Tab-separated table of C-alpha atoms in Angstrom:
chain	number	residue	atom	x	y	z
A	189	MET	CA	-1.994	-35.820	-45.404
A	190	THR	CA	0.283	-33.780	-43.166
A	191	THR	CA	-0.171	-33.356	-39.493
A	192	ALA	CA	1.064	-30.306	-37.725
A	193	ARG	CA	2.979	-30.975	-34.581
A	194	ARG	CA	1.351	-29.107	-31.739
A	195	GLU	CA	3.438	-27.843	-28.898
A	196	ASP	CA	2.306	-28.312	-25.341
A	197	PRO	CA	0.955	-24.884	-24.234
A	198	GLN	CA	2.429	-25.358	-20.754
A	199	ALA	CA	5.903	-25.822	-22.247
A	200	ALA	CA	5.684	-22.365	-23.793
A	201	ILE	CA	4.805	-20.886	-20.409
A	202	ARG	CA	7.749	-22.569	-18.657
A	203	ARG	CA	10.273	-21.641	-21.330
A	204	PRO	CA	11.926	-18.227	-20.746
A	205	ALA	CA	11.579	-15.656	-23.479
A	206	PRO	CA	14.660	-15.835	-25.747
A	207	ASP	CA	15.366	-12.115	-25.558
A	208	ARG	CA	15.283	-12.080	-21.745
A	209	ALA	CA	17.507	-15.153	-21.467
A	210	ALA	CA	20.037	-13.715	-23.920
A	211	ARG	CA	19.950	-10.332	-22.217
A	212	SER	CA	20.599	-11.806	-18.766
A	213	ARG	CA	23.571	-13.839	-20.035
A	214	HIS	CA	25.275	-11.139	-22.070
A	215	SER	CA	24.576	-7.842	-20.327
A	216	PRO	CA	25.437	-6.387	-16.935
A	217	PRO	CA	22.817	-6.763	-14.213
A	218	LEU	CA	19.908	-4.505	-15.082
A	219	ILE	CA	19.407	-3.546	-11.445
A	220	GLU	CA	22.627	-1.541	-11.711
A	221	GLN	CA	21.084	0.554	-14.506
A	222	LEU	CA	18.092	1.762	-12.473
A	223	THR	CA	17.927	5.372	-11.361
A	224	HIS	CA	17.826	6.348	-7.715
A	225	ARG	CA	14.139	7.266	-7.992
A	226	GLU	CA	13.318	3.948	-9.658
A	227	LEU	CA	15.065	2.148	-6.811
A	228	GLU	CA	13.033	4.167	-4.298
A	229	VAL	CA	9.837	3.139	-6.105
A	230	VAL	CA	11.027	-0.488	-6.025
A	231	GLY	CA	11.439	-0.169	-2.270
A	232	GLY	CA	7.818	0.890	-1.920
A	233	LEU	CA	6.574	-1.882	-4.190
A	234	VAL	CA	8.503	-4.495	-2.216
A	235	ARG	CA	6.850	-3.222	0.971
A	236	GLY	CA	3.426	-3.627	-0.659
A	237	LEU	CA	2.601	0.071	-0.895
A	238	THR	CA	0.185	1.434	-3.481
A	239	ASN	CA	1.293	3.974	-6.082
A	240	LYS	CA	-0.485	6.665	-4.078
A	241	GLN	CA	1.302	5.698	-0.848
A	242	ILE	CA	4.682	5.560	-2.589
A	243	GLY	CA	4.012	8.996	-4.096
A	244	GLN	CA	3.136	10.465	-0.722
A	245	GLU	CA	6.278	8.967	0.810
A	246	LEU	CA	8.513	10.327	-1.977
A	247	GLY	CA	6.736	13.665	-2.401
A	248	ILE	CA	5.646	12.952	-5.991
A	249	SER	CA	2.282	12.280	-7.608
A	250	HIS	CA	0.887	8.783	-7.957
A	251	ARG	CA	0.956	9.294	-11.739
A	252	THR	CA	4.721	9.901	-11.596
A	253	VAL	CA	5.061	6.675	-9.591
A	254	GLU	CA	3.110	4.892	-12.351
A	255	ILE	CA	5.554	6.227	-14.936
A	256	HIS	CA	8.586	5.096	-12.897
A	257	ARG	CA	6.952	1.696	-12.402
A	258	SER	CA	6.293	1.389	-16.137
A	259	ARG	CA	9.934	2.183	-16.915
A	260	LEU	CA	11.062	-0.352	-14.306
A	261	MET	CA	8.941	-3.040	-15.905
A	262	ARG	CA	10.268	-2.237	-19.372
A	263	LYS	CA	13.923	-2.148	-18.223
A	264	LEU	CA	13.651	-5.427	-16.334
A	265	GLY	CA	11.461	-7.187	-18.905
A	266	ALA	CA	8.465	-7.743	-16.637
A	267	ALA	CA	4.929	-7.796	-18.041
A	268	THR	CA	3.120	-7.704	-14.689
A	269	LEU	CA	3.668	-6.462	-11.154
A	270	ALA	CA	4.043	-10.073	-10.023
A	271	GLY	CA	6.722	-10.583	-12.669
A	272	LEU	CA	8.500	-7.418	-11.562
A	273	LEU	CA	8.476	-8.513	-7.937
A	274	GLY	CA	9.720	-11.951	-8.995
A	275	ILE	CA	12.754	-10.282	-10.546
A	276	ILE	CA	13.312	-7.805	-7.721
A	277	LEU	CA	12.744	-9.821	-4.546
A	278	PRO	CA	15.694	-12.199	-5.017
A	279	GLN	CA	17.922	-9.128	-5.449
A	280	ARG	CA	16.525	-7.128	-2.538
A	281	ASP	CA	19.823	-6.954	-0.609
A	282	ARG	CA	21.640	-5.656	-3.692
A	283	ILE	CA	18.918	-3.060	-4.270
A	284	ASP	CA	19.147	-1.869	-0.664
A	285	ALA	CA	22.938	-1.564	-1.042
A	286	LEU	CA	22.524	0.450	-4.275
A	287	ILE	CA	20.069	2.834	-2.624
A	288	ALA	CA	22.461	3.349	0.317
A	289	ARG	CA	25.426	3.886	-2.046
A	290	GLN	CA	23.498	6.432	-4.124
A	291	ALA	CA	22.331	8.250	-0.989
A	292	ARG	CA	25.946	8.533	0.248
A	293	ALA	CA	27.066	9.808	-3.167
A	294	THR	CA	24.500	12.637	-3.143
A	295	ARG	CA	25.488	13.937	0.298
């Protein structure tokens, strides 16, 4: 008789995904790879705005905001909005600096 060793389900939740952990160790910060528009959308998300409000602020449709948000989540490896904000909020100062730098470069 063999018994299968069962893993504690909570341990799987606490353990980071291997691809995300490897990516964060071996690649440049992903925040640096975001487009200016994606960073603007991040700014709205951080302020708690809805897709519709962000769209109105940026002069784009809410559907376009959804697309940018989807790309952000894929680039940063977040499955949910909460996960995305968990990645973004600790880097908020760096994001603000990137937005300012990109705005100066386009002038």
